[in-house]
CSV table of C-alpha atoms and ligand atoms in Angstrom, one decimal:
chain,number,residue,atom,x,y,z
A,1,MET,CA,-11.3,22.4,21.9
A,2,LYS,CA,-10.1,25.7,20.2
A,3,CYS,CA,-13.2,28.4,18.3
A,4,ILE,CA,-13.4,26.9,15.4
A,5,PHE,CA,-13.8,31.1,14.1
A,6,CYS,CA,-10.7,31.4,16.3
A,7,GLN,CA,-8.9,28.3,13.9
A,8,ILE,CA,-11.0,30.1,10.1
A,9,VAL,CA,-8.2,33.3,11.1
A,10,SER,CA,-5.3,31.3,12.0
A,11,GLY,CA,-5.8,28.9,9.0
A,12,GLU,CA,-6.2,26.0,10.8
A,13,MET,CA,-9.0,24.6,9.7
A,14,SER,CA,-10.7,26.1,5.9
A,15,GLY,CA,-13.0,28.7,5.4
A,16,ASP,CA,-14.4,30.4,1.6
A,17,ILE,CA,-12.4,33.5,3.1
A,18,LEU,CA,-13.3,37.2,1.0
A,19,LEU,CA,-10.7,39.7,3.0
A,20,ARG,CA,-8.6,39.9,6.2
A,21,ASN,CA,-6.2,43.0,7.5
A,22,GLU,CA,-4.3,43.2,10.6
A,23,HIS,CA,-7.7,42.8,13.1
A,24,ILE,CA,-10.5,41.4,11.2
A,25,CYS,CA,-11.5,38.6,8.8
A,26,ALA,CA,-15.1,38.1,6.2
A,27,PHE,CA,-15.2,34.8,4.9
A,28,ARG,CA,-19.0,33.2,3.7
A,29,ASP,CA,-21.2,31.4,5.9
A,30,ILE,CA,-21.2,27.2,5.4
A,31,HIS,CA,-24.9,27.5,5.8
A,32,PRO,CA,-25.8,30.7,4.1
A,33,ALA,CA,-29.3,31.8,5.4
A,34,ALA,CA,-29.1,34.5,1.9
A,35,PRO,CA,-27.5,34.2,-1.7
A,36,LYS,CA,-24.8,36.4,-0.4
A,37,HIS,CA,-24.4,35.7,3.5
A,38,VAL,CA,-20.6,36.9,5.1
A,39,LEU,CA,-19.2,36.0,8.8
A,40,ILE,CA,-16.6,38.9,9.6
A,41,VAL,CA,-15.3,38.4,12.5
A,42,PRO,CA,-12.0,39.5,14.7
A,43,ASN,CA,-9.1,38.1,14.2
A,44,LYS,CA,-8.4,38.8,18.2
A,45,HIS,CA,-11.2,36.2,20.0
A,46,ILE,CA,-13.6,38.4,21.2
A,47,ALA,CA,-16.3,37.2,22.7
A,48,SER,CA,-19.5,38.5,21.3
A,49,THR,CA,-20.6,42.9,21.1
A,50,GLU,CA,-20.4,42.0,25.4
A,51,GLU,CA,-16.6,41.5,25.9
A,52,LEU,CA,-16.0,44.6,24.0
A,53,SER,CA,-13.3,46.6,25.2
A,54,ASN,CA,-12.5,50.3,25.6
A,55,ASN,CA,-9.6,49.3,24.4
A,56,ASP,CA,-10.5,47.6,21.1
A,57,ARG,CA,-12.1,50.6,19.8
A,58,ASP,CA,-10.3,49.9,17.1
A,59,VAL,CA,-10.8,46.2,15.5
A,60,ALA,CA,-14.9,47.8,15.8
A,61,ALA,CA,-14.3,50.5,14.0
A,62,GLU,CA,-13.0,47.4,11.7
A,63,LEU,CA,-14.9,45.1,11.7
A,64,LEU,CA,-18.5,48.2,10.9
A,65,LEU,CA,-15.4,49.6,7.9
A,66,ALA,CA,-15.1,45.8,6.6
A,67,VAL,CA,-18.9,45.7,6.4
A,68,LYS,CA,-18.5,48.7,3.5
A,69,GLU,CA,-15.6,46.3,1.5
A,70,VAL,CA,-17.6,42.2,1.8
A,71,SER,CA,-20.2,44.3,0.3
A,72,LYS,CA,-18.4,45.5,-2.3
A,73,LEU,CA,-16.7,42.5,-2.9
A,74,GLU,CA,-20.4,40.7,-2.7
A,75,GLY,CA,-22.0,43.0,-5.5
A,76,ILE,CA,-24.7,44.2,-3.1
A,77,SER,CA,-23.5,47.8,-2.1
A,78,GLU,CA,-25.9,48.8,-4.4
A,79,THR,CA,-28.1,46.4,-3.7
A,80,GLY,CA,-28.0,47.0,0.1
A,81,TYR,CA,-28.6,44.1,2.7
A,82,ARG,CA,-28.4,43.5,6.1
A,83,ILE,CA,-26.3,42.9,9.4
A,84,ILE,CA,-26.2,41.0,12.1
A,85,SER,CA,-24.8,39.7,15.4
A,86,ASN,CA,-26.9,38.0,17.8
A,87,CYS,CA,-25.5,37.8,21.4
A,88,GLY,CA,-26.2,36.0,24.1
A,89,SER,CA,-29.2,33.3,24.2
A,90,HIS,CA,-31.8,35.5,23.8
A,91,GLY,CA,-29.7,36.6,21.0
A,92,ARG,CA,-29.9,33.4,19.3
A,93,GLN,CA,-25.6,32.7,19.5
A,94,GLU,CA,-24.3,29.3,18.2
A,95,VAL,CA,-20.7,30.3,17.8
A,96,LYS,CA,-18.6,32.4,20.6
A,97,HIS,CA,-16.6,34.2,18.7
A,98,LEU,CA,-17.9,38.1,18.2
A,99,HIS,CA,-19.1,38.1,14.8
A,100,ILE,CA,-21.1,40.4,11.7
A,101,HIS,CA,-23.1,38.5,9.6
A,102,VAL,CA,-24.0,41.0,6.5
A,103,LEU,CA,-26.4,39.5,4.3
A,104,GLY,CA,-28.4,40.4,1.0
A,105,GLY,CA,-28.9,39.5,-3.3
A,106,ALA,CA,-32.2,39.6,-2.6
A,107,PRO,CA,-35.0,41.6,-0.8
A,108,MET,CA,-34.9,40.3,3.9
A,109,ARG,CA,-38.7,38.9,5.6
A,110,ASN,CA,-40.2,42.1,7.1
A,111,GLY,CA,-39.3,42.9,10.7
A,112,LEU,CA,-36.6,42.1,13.1
A,113,GLY,CA,-37.6,39.1,15.5
B,1,AMP,P1,-24.8,32.2,15.6
B,1,AMP,O1,-25.9,32.4,15.8
B,1,AMP,O2,-24.7,33.9,15.2
B,1,AMP,O3,-23.4,32.3,16.4
B,1,AMP,O4,-24.3,32.0,13.6
B,1,AMP,C1,-22.9,31.4,14.0
B,1,AMP,C2,-22.8,31.1,12.3
B,1,AMP,O5,-21.9,30.7,11.8
B,1,AMP,C3,-23.9,30.3,11.5
B,1,AMP,O6,-24.5,30.9,10.6
B,1,AMP,C4,-23.1,29.0,10.9
B,1,AMP,O7,-23.7,29.0,10.0
B,1,AMP,C5,-21.6,29.6,11.2
B,1,AMP,N1,-20.8,28.6,10.5
B,1,AMP,C6,-20.6,27.8,11.1
B,1,AMP,N2,-19.8,26.9,11.5
B,1,AMP,C7,-19.5,27.7,9.6
B,1,AMP,C8,-17.4,27.9,9.3
B,1,AMP,N3,-17.0,26.6,10.1
B,1,AMP,N4,-17.2,28.6,8.4
B,1,AMP,C9,-17.6,29.6,8.5
B,1,AMP,N5,-19.5,29.7,9.0
B,1,AMP,C10,-20.2,29.1,9.6
């Protein structure tokens, strides 16, 4: 079966899309873990940070720059937020398409584990 995030990027599956450009797409997480929870994904299928190559410099930069745009759109640029990208089994990555979680709208719990 085709990757669900590829399907959201292509429009085959609906998503609550906030932002998109040539390189990335940002949409709200279907099971929000915070009052504001957005996922930013590359349009191209890249499984995780481990699969990024030197040819992906543009998309890697766009992913990070999109965080700032998302934070403005979600009204959390001043209060702050947390970004997370899970990778592999120890990182508990469920969807094997690289994504950055942007979490905000309330103070995050202490700790990172
Ligand atoms: P991860 O554990 O980092 O792979 O996180 C995957 C995230 O994708 C989870 O927070 C899910 O709630 C979210 N998710 C799964 N399916 C969808 C979907 N169709 N639309 C939006 N978010 C989704």
